mmCIF file with all atom_site columns, C-alpha atoms in Angstrom:
data_model
loop_
_atom_site.group_PDB
_atom_site.id
_atom_site.type_symbol
_atom_site.label_atom_id
_atom_site.label_alt_id
_atom_site.label_comp_id
_atom_site.label_asym_id
_atom_site.label_entity_id
_atom_site.label_seq_id
_atom_site.pdbx_PDB_ins_code
_atom_site.Cartn_x
_atom_site.Cartn_y
_atom_site.Cartn_z
_atom_site.occupancy
_atom_site.B_iso_or_equiv
_atom_site.pdbx_formal_charge
_atom_site.auth_seq_id
_atom_site.auth_comp_id
_atom_site.auth_asym_id
_atom_site.auth_atom_id
_atom_site.pdbx_PDB_model_num
ATOM 1   C CA . CYS A 1 1   ? 99.532  79.312  -180.393 1.00 56.00 ? 571 CYS A CA 1
ATOM 2   C CA . PHE A 1 2   ? 99.199  82.223  -177.950 1.00 51.00 ? 572 PHE A CA 1
ATOM 3   C CA . PHE A 1 3   ? 101.523 85.202  -177.363 1.00 53.00 ? 573 PHE A CA 1
ATOM 4   C CA . PHE A 1 4   ? 101.569 87.340  -174.206 1.00 51.00 ? 574 PHE A CA 1
ATOM 5   C CA . PHE A 1 5   ? 103.047 90.826  -173.965 1.00 54.00 ? 575 PHE A CA 1
ATOM 6   C CA . LEU A 1 6   ? 103.992 92.323  -170.611 1.00 52.00 ? 576 LEU A CA 1
ATOM 7   C CA . MET A 1 7   ? 104.276 96.119  -170.466 1.00 55.00 ? 577 MET A CA 1
ATOM 8   C CA . ILE A 1 8   ? 106.064 97.817  -167.539 1.00 52.00 ? 578 ILE A CA 1
ATOM 9   C CA . ARG A 1 9   ? 105.393 101.525 -167.212 1.00 53.00 ? 579 ARG A CA 1
ATOM 10  C CA . ARG A 1 10  ? 108.380 103.562 -165.975 1.00 49.00 ? 580 ARG A CA 1
ATOM 11  C CA . PRO A 1 11  ? 107.460 106.262 -163.408 1.00 49.00 ? 581 PRO A CA 1
ATOM 12  C CA . PRO A 1 12  ? 108.250 109.895 -164.199 1.00 50.00 ? 582 PRO A CA 1
ATOM 13  C CA . ARG A 1 13  ? 111.767 111.058 -163.310 1.00 45.00 ? 583 ARG A CA 1
ATOM 14  C CA . SER A 1 14  ? 110.415 113.702 -160.965 1.00 41.00 ? 584 SER A CA 1
ATOM 15  C CA . THR A 1 15  ? 108.727 111.144 -158.706 1.00 40.00 ? 585 THR A CA 1
ATOM 16  C CA . HIS A 1 16  ? 110.398 110.656 -155.307 1.00 39.00 ? 586 HIS A CA 1
ATOM 17  C CA . CYS A 1 17  ? 109.536 108.196 -152.619 1.00 41.00 ? 587 CYS A CA 1
ATOM 18  C CA . ILE A 1 18  ? 108.986 109.539 -149.115 1.00 36.00 ? 588 ILE A CA 1
ATOM 19  C CA . SER A 1 19  ? 112.242 108.137 -147.770 1.00 40.00 ? 589 SER A CA 1
ATOM 20  C CA . SER A 1 20  ? 114.381 109.716 -150.501 1.00 43.00 ? 590 SER A CA 1
ATOM 21  C CA . ALA A 1 21  ? 112.666 113.085 -150.067 1.00 44.00 ? 591 ALA A CA 1
ATOM 22  C CA . ALA A 1 22  ? 113.352 113.029 -146.334 1.00 42.00 ? 592 ALA A CA 1
ATOM 23  C CA . SER A 1 23  ? 116.932 112.044 -147.045 1.00 44.00 ? 593 SER A CA 1
ATOM 24  C CA . ASP A 1 24  ? 117.322 115.064 -149.345 1.00 46.00 ? 594 ASP A CA 1
ATOM 25  C CA . VAL A 1 25  ? 116.116 117.364 -146.556 1.00 41.00 ? 595 VAL A CA 1
ATOM 26  C CA . TYR A 1 26  ? 118.640 115.962 -144.088 1.00 40.00 ? 596 TYR A CA 1
ATOM 27  C CA . LYS A 1 27  ? 121.395 116.270 -146.672 1.00 42.00 ? 597 LYS A CA 1
ATOM 28  C CA . ARG A 1 28  ? 120.520 119.930 -147.286 1.00 43.00 ? 598 ARG A CA 1
ATOM 29  C CA . GLN A 1 29  ? 120.564 120.578 -143.546 1.00 44.00 ? 599 GLN A CA 1
ATOM 30  C CA . ALA A 1 30  ? 124.019 119.025 -143.264 1.00 43.00 ? 600 ALA A CA 1
ATOM 31  C CA . LEU A 1 31  ? 125.359 121.090 -146.161 1.00 42.00 ? 601 LEU A CA 1
ATOM 32  C CA . ASP A 1 32  ? 123.583 124.280 -145.137 1.00 45.00 ? 602 ASP A CA 1
ATOM 33  C CA . PRO A 1 33  ? 123.184 124.578 -141.338 1.00 43.00 ? 603 PRO A CA 1
ATOM 34  C CA . GLY A 1 34  ? 121.371 127.866 -141.850 1.00 42.00 ? 604 GLY A CA 1
ATOM 35  C CA . ILE A 1 35  ? 118.394 126.223 -143.569 1.00 42.00 ? 605 ILE A CA 1
ATOM 36  C CA . PHE A 1 36  ? 116.625 126.597 -140.202 1.00 44.00 ? 606 PHE A CA 1
ATOM 37  C CA . ALA A 1 37  ? 117.551 129.915 -138.597 1.00 56.00 ? 607 ALA A CA 1
ATOM 38  C CA . GLY A 1 38  ? 116.337 128.811 -135.166 1.00 69.00 ? 608 GLY A CA 1
ATOM 39  C CA . PRO A 1 39  ? 113.591 127.069 -133.221 1.00 76.00 ? 609 PRO A CA 1
ATOM 40  C CA . ALA A 1 40  ? 109.959 128.120 -133.369 1.00 69.00 ? 610 ALA A CA 1
ATOM 41  C CA . PHE A 1 41  ? 108.849 130.964 -131.122 1.00 69.00 ? 611 PHE A CA 1
ATOM 42  C CA . ASP A 1 42  ? 107.705 129.936 -127.638 1.00 65.00 ? 612 ASP A CA 1
ATOM 43  C CA . ASP A 1 43  ? 105.185 132.303 -126.003 1.00 65.00 ? 613 ASP A CA 1
ATOM 44  C CA . ILE A 1 44  ? 104.922 130.235 -122.787 1.00 79.00 ? 614 ILE A CA 1
ATOM 45  C CA . ASP A 1 45  ? 108.538 130.412 -121.585 1.00 84.00 ? 615 ASP A CA 1
ATOM 46  C CA . SER A 1 46  ? 109.020 133.958 -120.244 1.00 84.00 ? 616 SER A CA 1
ATOM 47  C CA . LYS A 1 47  ? 112.814 133.533 -120.507 1.00 89.00 ? 617 LYS A CA 1
ATOM 48  C CA . TYR A 1 48  ? 112.840 131.851 -123.879 1.00 90.00 ? 618 TYR A CA 1
ATOM 49  C CA . GLY A 1 49  ? 116.293 132.070 -125.421 1.00 92.00 ? 619 GLY A CA 1
ATOM 50  C CA . LEU A 1 50  ? 117.948 133.140 -122.160 1.00 93.00 ? 620 LEU A CA 1
ATOM 51  C CA . HIS A 1 51  ? 118.841 129.782 -120.611 1.00 94.00 ? 621 HIS A CA 1
ATOM 52  C CA . ASP A 1 52  ? 120.338 126.318 -121.068 1.00 95.00 ? 622 ASP A CA 1
ATOM 53  C CA . TYR A 1 53  ? 123.048 127.157 -123.578 1.00 97.00 ? 623 TYR A CA 1
ATOM 54  C CA . LEU A 1 54  ? 125.801 124.655 -124.344 1.00 97.00 ? 624 LEU A CA 1
ATOM 55  C CA . VAL A 1 55  ? 129.198 126.339 -124.723 1.00 97.00 ? 625 VAL A CA 1
ATOM 56  C CA . SER A 1 56  ? 132.372 124.601 -125.924 1.00 96.00 ? 626 SER A CA 1
ATOM 57  C CA . VAL A 1 57  ? 135.816 126.225 -125.796 1.00 96.00 ? 627 VAL A CA 1
ATOM 58  C CA . GLU A 1 58  ? 138.958 124.653 -127.179 1.00 94.00 ? 628 GLU A CA 1
ATOM 59  C CA . LEU A 1 59  ? 142.518 125.985 -127.129 1.00 92.00 ? 629 LEU A CA 1
ATOM 60  C CA . ARG A 1 60  ? 144.887 124.382 -129.599 1.00 89.00 ? 630 ARG A CA 1
ATOM 61  C CA . SER A 1 61  ? 147.990 124.654 -131.681 1.00 82.00 ? 631 SER A CA 1
ATOM 62  C CA . LEU A 1 62  ? 148.173 123.576 -135.309 1.00 79.00 ? 632 LEU A CA 1
ATOM 63  C CA . LYS A 1 63  ? 148.848 119.968 -134.318 1.00 80.00 ? 633 LYS A CA 1
ATOM 64  C CA . GLU A 1 64  ? 147.198 119.277 -130.984 1.00 85.00 ? 634 GLU A CA 1
ATOM 65  C CA . VAL A 1 65  ? 144.460 120.302 -128.605 1.00 90.00 ? 635 VAL A CA 1
ATOM 66  C CA . VAL A 1 66  ? 145.923 121.897 -125.472 1.00 87.00 ? 636 VAL A CA 1
ATOM 67  C CA . TRP A 1 67  ? 142.702 122.209 -123.497 1.00 89.00 ? 637 TRP A CA 1
ATOM 68  C CA . SER A 1 68  ? 138.992 121.689 -124.126 1.00 92.00 ? 638 SER A CA 1
ATOM 69  C CA . VAL A 1 69  ? 135.861 121.917 -121.978 1.00 94.00 ? 639 VAL A CA 1
ATOM 70  C CA . ASP A 1 70  ? 132.072 121.921 -122.424 1.00 96.00 ? 640 ASP A CA 1
ATOM 71  C CA . TRP A 1 71  ? 129.741 123.948 -120.216 1.00 96.00 ? 641 TRP A CA 1
ATOM 72  C CA . GLN A 1 72  ? 126.090 122.873 -120.108 1.00 95.00 ? 642 GLN A CA 1
ATOM 73  C CA . LYS A 1 73  ? 122.959 124.702 -118.971 1.00 95.00 ? 643 LYS A CA 1
ATOM 74  C CA . VAL A 1 74  ? 124.572 128.142 -119.077 1.00 96.00 ? 644 VAL A CA 1
ATOM 75  C CA . ASP A 1 75  ? 122.056 130.954 -118.489 1.00 95.00 ? 645 ASP A CA 1
ATOM 76  C CA . ILE A 1 76  ? 122.092 134.632 -119.388 1.00 92.00 ? 646 ILE A CA 1
ATOM 77  C CA . GLN A 1 77  ? 122.995 136.360 -116.120 1.00 84.00 ? 647 GLN A CA 1
ATOM 78  C CA . GLY A 1 78  ? 122.870 140.025 -117.012 1.00 76.00 ? 648 GLY A CA 1
ATOM 79  C CA . ALA A 1 79  ? 122.699 142.543 -119.798 1.00 66.00 ? 649 ALA A CA 1
ATOM 80  C CA . ALA A 1 80  ? 124.052 146.031 -120.410 1.00 69.00 ? 650 ALA A CA 1
ATOM 81  C CA . LYS A 1 81  ? 124.309 148.259 -123.478 1.00 75.00 ? 651 LYS A CA 1
ATOM 82  C CA . GLY A 1 82  ? 122.551 145.721 -125.661 1.00 87.00 ? 652 GLY A CA 1
ATOM 83  C CA . LEU A 1 83  ? 124.807 142.848 -124.538 1.00 91.00 ? 653 LEU A CA 1
ATOM 84  C CA . ALA A 1 84  ? 123.820 139.555 -122.906 1.00 94.00 ? 654 ALA A CA 1
ATOM 85  C CA . GLU A 1 85  ? 126.277 137.916 -120.508 1.00 95.00 ? 655 GLU A CA 1
ATOM 86  C CA . LEU A 1 86  ? 127.098 134.212 -120.318 1.00 95.00 ? 656 LEU A CA 1
ATOM 87  C CA . VAL A 1 87  ? 129.348 133.451 -117.327 1.00 95.00 ? 657 VAL A CA 1
ATOM 88  C CA . LEU A 1 88  ? 131.118 130.112 -117.845 1.00 96.00 ? 658 LEU A CA 1
ATOM 89  C CA . VAL A 1 89  ? 133.329 130.071 -114.774 1.00 94.00 ? 659 VAL A CA 1
ATOM 90  C CA . SER A 1 90  ? 134.084 132.645 -112.081 1.00 94.00 ? 660 SER A CA 1
ATOM 91  C CA . SER A 1 91  ? 136.751 132.945 -109.388 1.00 92.00 ? 661 SER A CA 1
ATOM 92  C CA . ASN A 1 92  ? 134.325 134.989 -107.269 1.00 92.00 ? 662 ASN A CA 1
ATOM 93  C CA . PRO A 1 93  ? 132.821 132.749 -104.538 1.00 91.00 ? 663 PRO A CA 1
ATOM 94  C CA . LYS A 1 94  ? 129.601 134.804 -104.622 1.00 89.00 ? 664 LYS A CA 1
ATOM 95  C CA . ASP A 1 95  ? 128.884 133.942 -108.271 1.00 88.00 ? 665 ASP A CA 1
ATOM 96  C CA . SER A 1 96  ? 126.634 131.015 -109.147 1.00 87.00 ? 666 SER A CA 1
ATOM 97  C CA . ARG A 1 97  ? 129.255 129.745 -111.618 1.00 89.00 ? 667 ARG A CA 1
ATOM 98  C CA . TYR A 1 98  ? 132.040 129.821 -109.011 1.00 91.00 ? 668 TYR A CA 1
ATOM 99  C CA . SER A 1 99  ? 134.761 127.215 -109.426 1.00 90.00 ? 669 SER A CA 1
ATOM 100 C CA . GLU A 1 100 ? 138.302 126.682 -108.235 1.00 86.00 ? 670 GLU A CA 1
ATOM 101 C CA . GLY A 1 101 ? 139.243 126.629 -111.895 1.00 85.00 ? 671 GLY A CA 1
ATOM 102 C CA . TYR A 1 102 ? 139.940 124.209 -114.719 1.00 89.00 ? 672 TYR A CA 1
ATOM 103 C CA . PHE A 1 103 ? 143.483 122.822 -114.753 1.00 90.00 ? 673 PHE A CA 1
ATOM 104 C CA . PHE A 1 104 ? 145.498 121.474 -117.646 1.00 88.00 ? 674 PHE A CA 1
ATOM 105 C CA . ARG A 1 105 ? 149.107 120.435 -117.992 1.00 84.00 ? 675 ARG A CA 1
ATOM 106 C CA . GLY A 1 106 ? 151.618 122.600 -119.788 1.00 74.00 ? 676 GLY A CA 1
ATOM 107 C CA . SER A 1 107 ? 150.999 126.074 -121.154 1.00 73.00 ? 677 SER A CA 1
ATOM 108 C CA . ILE A 1 108 ? 148.949 127.584 -123.935 1.00 80.00 ? 678 ILE A CA 1
ATOM 109 C CA . GLY A 1 109 ? 150.541 129.042 -127.043 1.00 77.00 ? 679 GLY A CA 1
ATOM 110 C CA . LEU A 1 110 ? 152.170 128.023 -130.310 1.00 73.00 ? 680 LEU A CA 1
ATOM 111 C CA . ALA A 1 111 ? 155.647 126.560 -129.883 1.00 66.00 ? 681 ALA A CA 1
ATOM 112 C CA . TRP A 1 112 ? 158.275 127.828 -132.334 1.00 59.00 ? 682 TRP A CA 1
ATOM 113 C CA . LYS A 1 113 ? 161.906 126.697 -132.251 1.00 56.00 ? 683 LYS A CA 1
ATOM 114 C CA . SER A 1 114 ? 163.166 129.341 -134.650 1.00 55.00 ? 684 SER A CA 1
ATOM 115 C CA . ALA A 1 115 ? 164.958 132.216 -132.890 1.00 57.00 ? 685 ALA A CA 1
ATOM 116 C CA . ALA A 1 116 ? 163.543 134.614 -135.482 1.00 57.00 ? 686 ALA A CA 1
ATOM 117 C CA . PHE A 1 117 ? 160.038 134.104 -134.073 1.00 55.00 ? 687 PHE A CA 1
ATOM 118 C CA . SER A 1 118 ? 161.031 133.986 -130.413 1.00 57.00 ? 688 SER A CA 1
ATOM 119 C CA . GLY A 1 119 ? 158.735 136.174 -128.308 1.00 56.00 ? 689 GLY A CA 1
ATOM 120 C CA . LYS A 1 120 ? 156.522 136.932 -131.319 1.00 57.00 ? 690 LYS A CA 1
ATOM 121 C CA . ILE A 1 121 ? 154.677 133.798 -132.370 1.00 62.00 ? 691 ILE A CA 1
ATOM 122 C CA . GLU A 1 122 ? 154.641 131.523 -129.311 1.00 70.00 ? 692 GLU A CA 1
ATOM 123 C CA . ASP A 1 123 ? 152.330 133.944 -127.494 1.00 82.00 ? 693 ASP A CA 1
ATOM 124 C CA . TYR A 1 124 ? 149.457 133.031 -129.812 1.00 86.00 ? 694 TYR A CA 1
ATOM 125 C CA . CYS A 1 125 ? 146.985 130.148 -129.852 1.00 88.00 ? 695 CYS A CA 1
ATOM 126 C CA . TYR A 1 126 ? 143.907 129.032 -131.764 1.00 91.00 ? 696 TYR A CA 1
ATOM 127 C CA . VAL A 1 127 ? 140.578 129.352 -129.953 1.00 94.00 ? 697 VAL A CA 1
ATOM 128 C CA . ASP A 1 128 ? 137.520 127.402 -131.131 1.00 95.00 ? 698 ASP A CA 1
ATOM 129 C CA . LEU A 1 129 ? 134.259 128.729 -129.685 1.00 96.00 ? 699 LEU A CA 1
ATOM 130 C CA . THR A 1 130 ? 130.923 126.970 -130.212 1.00 96.00 ? 700 THR A CA 1
ATOM 131 C CA . ILE A 1 131 ? 127.568 127.965 -128.706 1.00 97.00 ? 701 ILE A CA 1
ATOM 132 C CA . LYS A 1 132 ? 124.397 125.867 -129.053 1.00 96.00 ? 702 LYS A CA 1
ATOM 133 C CA . ASP A 1 133 ? 120.896 126.697 -127.877 1.00 95.00 ? 703 ASP A CA 1
ATOM 134 C CA . GLU A 1 134 ? 118.798 124.593 -125.492 1.00 94.00 ? 704 GLU A CA 1
ATOM 135 C CA . PHE A 1 135 ? 117.687 122.432 -128.431 1.00 93.00 ? 705 PHE A CA 1
ATOM 136 C CA . TYR A 1 136 ? 121.341 121.791 -129.419 1.00 94.00 ? 706 TYR A CA 1
ATOM 137 C CA . ASN A 1 137 ? 120.935 123.858 -132.573 1.00 94.00 ? 707 ASN A CA 1
ATOM 138 C CA . PRO A 1 138 ? 124.036 125.849 -133.594 1.00 95.00 ? 708 PRO A CA 1
ATOM 139 C CA . PHE A 1 139 ? 123.859 129.417 -132.280 1.00 96.00 ? 709 PHE A CA 1
ATOM 140 C CA . TYR A 1 140 ? 127.435 130.530 -132.998 1.00 96.00 ? 710 TYR A CA 1
ATOM 141 C CA . ALA A 1 141 ? 130.710 128.897 -134.072 1.00 95.00 ? 711 ALA A CA 1
ATOM 142 C CA . GLY A 1 142 ? 134.067 130.457 -134.849 1.00 94.00 ? 712 GLY A CA 1
ATOM 143 C CA . THR A 1 143 ? 137.835 129.929 -134.840 1.00 94.00 ? 713 THR A CA 1
ATOM 144 C CA . LEU A 1 144 ? 140.423 132.670 -134.367 1.00 92.00 ? 714 LEU A CA 1
ATOM 145 C CA . LEU A 1 145 ? 144.177 132.946 -133.883 1.00 90.00 ? 715 LEU A CA 1
ATOM 146 C CA . LEU A 1 146 ? 144.538 135.078 -130.749 1.00 91.00 ? 716 LEU A CA 1
ATOM 147 C CA . HIS A 1 147 ? 147.288 136.754 -128.780 1.00 88.00 ? 717 HIS A CA 1
ATOM 148 C CA . ILE A 1 148 ? 147.935 135.662 -125.188 1.00 90.00 ? 718 ILE A CA 1
ATOM 149 C CA . ASN A 1 149 ? 148.424 138.813 -123.121 1.00 91.00 ? 719 ASN A CA 1
ATOM 150 C CA . LYS A 1 150 ? 150.522 138.622 -119.982 1.00 87.00 ? 720 LYS A CA 1
ATOM 151 C CA . GLN A 1 151 ? 148.791 140.598 -117.227 1.00 91.00 ? 721 GLN A CA 1
ATOM 152 C CA . ALA A 1 152 ? 151.029 140.317 -114.174 1.00 85.00 ? 722 ALA A CA 1
ATOM 153 C CA . ASN A 1 153 ? 153.464 138.246 -112.141 1.00 85.00 ? 723 ASN A CA 1
ATOM 154 C CA . LEU A 1 154 ? 151.421 136.921 -109.229 1.00 82.00 ? 724 LEU A CA 1
ATOM 155 C CA . SER A 1 155 ? 154.503 135.514 -107.516 1.00 86.00 ? 725 SER A CA 1
ATOM 156 C CA . ALA A 1 156 ? 157.978 134.295 -108.323 1.00 84.00 ? 726 ALA A CA 1
ATOM 157 C CA . THR A 1 157 ? 156.539 131.240 -110.070 1.00 88.00 ? 727 THR A CA 1
ATOM 158 C CA . LYS A 1 158 ? 152.999 132.239 -111.045 1.00 91.00 ? 728 LYS A CA 1
ATOM 159 C CA . GLU A 1 159 ? 151.882 134.459 -113.934 1.00 91.00 ? 729 GLU A CA 1
ATOM 160 C CA . GLU A 1 160 ? 148.468 135.683 -115.063 1.00 93.00 ? 730 GLU A CA 1
ATOM 161 C CA . TYR A 1 161 ? 147.394 135.751 -118.718 1.00 93.00 ? 731 TYR A CA 1
ATOM 162 C CA . LYS A 1 162 ? 144.359 137.023 -120.589 1.00 95.00 ? 732 LYS A CA 1
ATOM 163 C CA . ILE A 1 163 ? 142.797 136.015 -123.902 1.00 94.00 ? 733 ILE A CA 1
ATOM 164 C CA . GLU A 1 164 ? 140.131 138.133 -125.594 1.00 95.00 ? 734 GLU A CA 1
ATOM 165 C CA . TYR A 1 165 ? 138.025 136.721 -128.418 1.00 94.00 ? 735 TYR A CA 1
ATOM 166 C CA . PHE A 1 166 ? 136.127 139.052 -130.772 1.00 94.00 ? 736 PHE A CA 1
ATOM 167 C CA . SER A 1 167 ? 134.075 137.660 -133.638 1.00 92.00 ? 737 SER A CA 1
ATOM 168 C CA . GLU A 1 168 ? 134.632 139.333 -136.989 1.00 88.00 ? 738 GLU A CA 1
ATOM 169 C CA . ASP A 1 169 ? 131.278 141.122 -136.799 1.00 89.00 ? 739 ASP A CA 1
ATOM 170 C CA . LYS A 1 170 ? 131.963 142.166 -133.159 1.00 89.00 ? 740 LYS A CA 1
ATOM 171 C CA . ARG A 1 171 ? 128.749 140.524 -131.969 1.00 93.00 ? 741 ARG A CA 1
ATOM 172 C CA . VAL A 1 172 ? 130.529 137.947 -129.785 1.00 95.00 ? 742 VAL A CA 1
ATOM 173 C CA . HIS A 1 173 ? 133.151 138.876 -127.172 1.00 95.00 ? 743 HIS A CA 1
ATOM 174 C CA . CYS A 1 174 ? 134.804 136.285 -124.920 1.00 96.00 ? 744 CYS A CA 1
ATOM 175 C CA . ILE A 1 175 ? 137.256 137.028 -122.084 1.00 96.00 ? 745 ILE A CA 1
ATOM 176 C CA . MET A 1 176 ? 139.327 134.326 -120.389 1.00 96.00 ? 746 MET A CA 1
ATOM 177 C CA . ASN A 1 177 ? 141.829 134.758 -117.553 1.00 95.00 ? 747 ASN A CA 1
ATOM 178 C CA . PHE A 1 178 ? 144.470 132.122 -116.843 1.00 94.00 ? 748 PHE A CA 1
ATOM 179 C CA . GLU A 1 179 ? 147.027 131.491 -114.118 1.00 93.00 ? 749 GLU A CA 1
ATOM 180 C CA . LYS A 1 180 ? 150.241 129.712 -115.090 1.00 89.00 ? 750 LYS A CA 1
ATOM 181 C CA . ASP A 1 181 ? 152.268 127.881 -112.413 1.00 90.00 ? 751 ASP A CA 1
ATOM 182 C CA . ASN A 1 182 ? 155.793 127.373 -113.716 1.00 85.00 ? 752 ASN A CA 1
ATOM 183 C CA . ASP A 1 183 ? 156.801 125.127 -110.814 1.00 87.00 ? 753 ASP A CA 1
ATOM 184 C CA . GLU A 1 184 ? 153.915 122.711 -111.332 1.00 83.00 ? 754 GLU A CA 1
ATOM 185 C CA . ALA A 1 185 ? 154.015 123.073 -115.144 1.00 84.00 ? 755 ALA A CA 1
ATOM 186 C CA . GLU A 1 186 ? 150.257 123.566 -115.250 1.00 90.00 ? 756 GLU A CA 1
ATOM 187 C CA . THR A 1 187 ? 147.789 126.279 -116.227 1.00 91.00 ? 757 THR A CA 1
ATOM 188 C CA . ARG A 1 188 ? 144.438 127.086 -114.609 1.00 92.00 ? 758 ARG A CA 1
ATOM 189 C CA . LEU A 1 189 ? 141.433 128.869 -116.097 1.00 93.00 ? 759 LEU A CA 1
ATOM 190 C CA . LEU A 1 190 ? 140.250 131.398 -113.495 1.00 94.00 ? 760 LEU A CA 1
ATOM 191 C CA . ASP A 1 191 ? 137.426 133.271 -115.228 1.00 96.00 ? 761 ASP A CA 1
ATOM 192 C CA . ALA A 1 192 ? 135.572 132.990 -118.513 1.00 96.00 ? 762 ALA A CA 1
ATOM 193 C CA . VAL A 1 193 ? 132.651 135.108 -119.710 1.00 96.00 ? 763 VAL A CA 1
ATOM 194 C CA . ILE A 1 194 ? 130.989 135.604 -123.085 1.00 96.00 ? 764 ILE A CA 1
ATOM 195 C CA . TYR A 1 195 ? 129.132 138.746 -124.173 1.00 95.00 ? 765 TYR A CA 1
ATOM 196 C CA . ILE A 1 196 ? 126.753 138.433 -127.111 1.00 95.00 ? 766 ILE A CA 1
ATOM 197 C CA . LYS A 1 197 ? 124.624 141.074 -128.794 1.00 93.00 ? 767 LYS A CA 1
ATOM 198 C CA . LYS A 1 198 ? 120.936 140.807 -127.916 1.00 92.00 ? 768 LYS A CA 1
ATOM 199 C CA . GLU A 1 199 ? 120.113 141.118 -131.596 1.00 92.00 ? 769 GLU A CA 1
ATOM 200 C CA . MET A 1 200 ? 121.635 137.657 -132.108 1.00 94.00 ? 770 MET A CA 1
ATOM 201 C CA . ILE A 1 201 ? 119.217 136.184 -129.566 1.00 93.00 ? 771 ILE A CA 1
ATOM 202 C CA . ASN A 1 202 ? 116.266 137.980 -131.147 1.00 92.00 ? 772 ASN A CA 1
ATOM 203 C CA . GLN A 1 203 ? 117.189 136.821 -134.647 1.00 92.00 ? 773 GLN A CA 1
ATOM 204 C CA . HIS A 1 204 ? 117.710 133.233 -133.561 1.00 94.00 ? 774 HIS A CA 1
ATOM 205 C CA . PHE A 1 205 ? 114.679 132.830 -131.285 1.00 92.00 ? 775 PHE A CA 1
ATOM 206 C CA . HIS A 1 206 ? 112.348 135.424 -132.909 1.00 90.00 ? 776 HIS A CA 1
ATOM 207 C CA . THR A 1 207 ? 112.122 137.328 -129.627 1.00 89.00 ? 777 THR A CA 1
ATOM 208 C CA . LYS A 1 208 ? 112.169 141.051 -128.787 1.00 87.00 ? 778 LYS A CA 1
ATOM 209 C CA . TYR A 1 209 ? 114.528 141.480 -125.860 1.00 86.00 ? 779 TYR A CA 1
#
């Protein structure tokens, strides 16, 4: 009579297969976007970090998106006082980003039916601003509740408005000008430009502009 014993050795708890280790890395990246501060330095591209940005702007209320647009391949056009300039759209025909504007139905702002808030709250809206680098890595993202400033009456039916976005650390400044046509019940974006501190570019791309 013969007896056979089969022994199965359990691997140590600290052992990970390659696939699970890679999965852990991707999970950490999803939970902590800052695990990689930016792409590796490129010493061949003389304008590294100054071109091909992807910029997304969204105006919304608490319940719905009023207007949203993505701009691709946006380049730094100028710099002054330590600021870099990203022109998204311009009403000046001489600018490379010239456009007749971006139209959307209705008007921007938070709608409040209560008379107590009339003229105080409806002139605000939420602005979501997202900037990605040429590799689609996050460069900046923020959401703010902003006041819509009336600039002038362009005609009996048209009004001009301005929205200014400042990040909490004052390193990102966005200016948008709108024209509202009350007869057509539509609003048009005339100009949009973003100013960012050069130090943000240097920190992200490891450059020395």
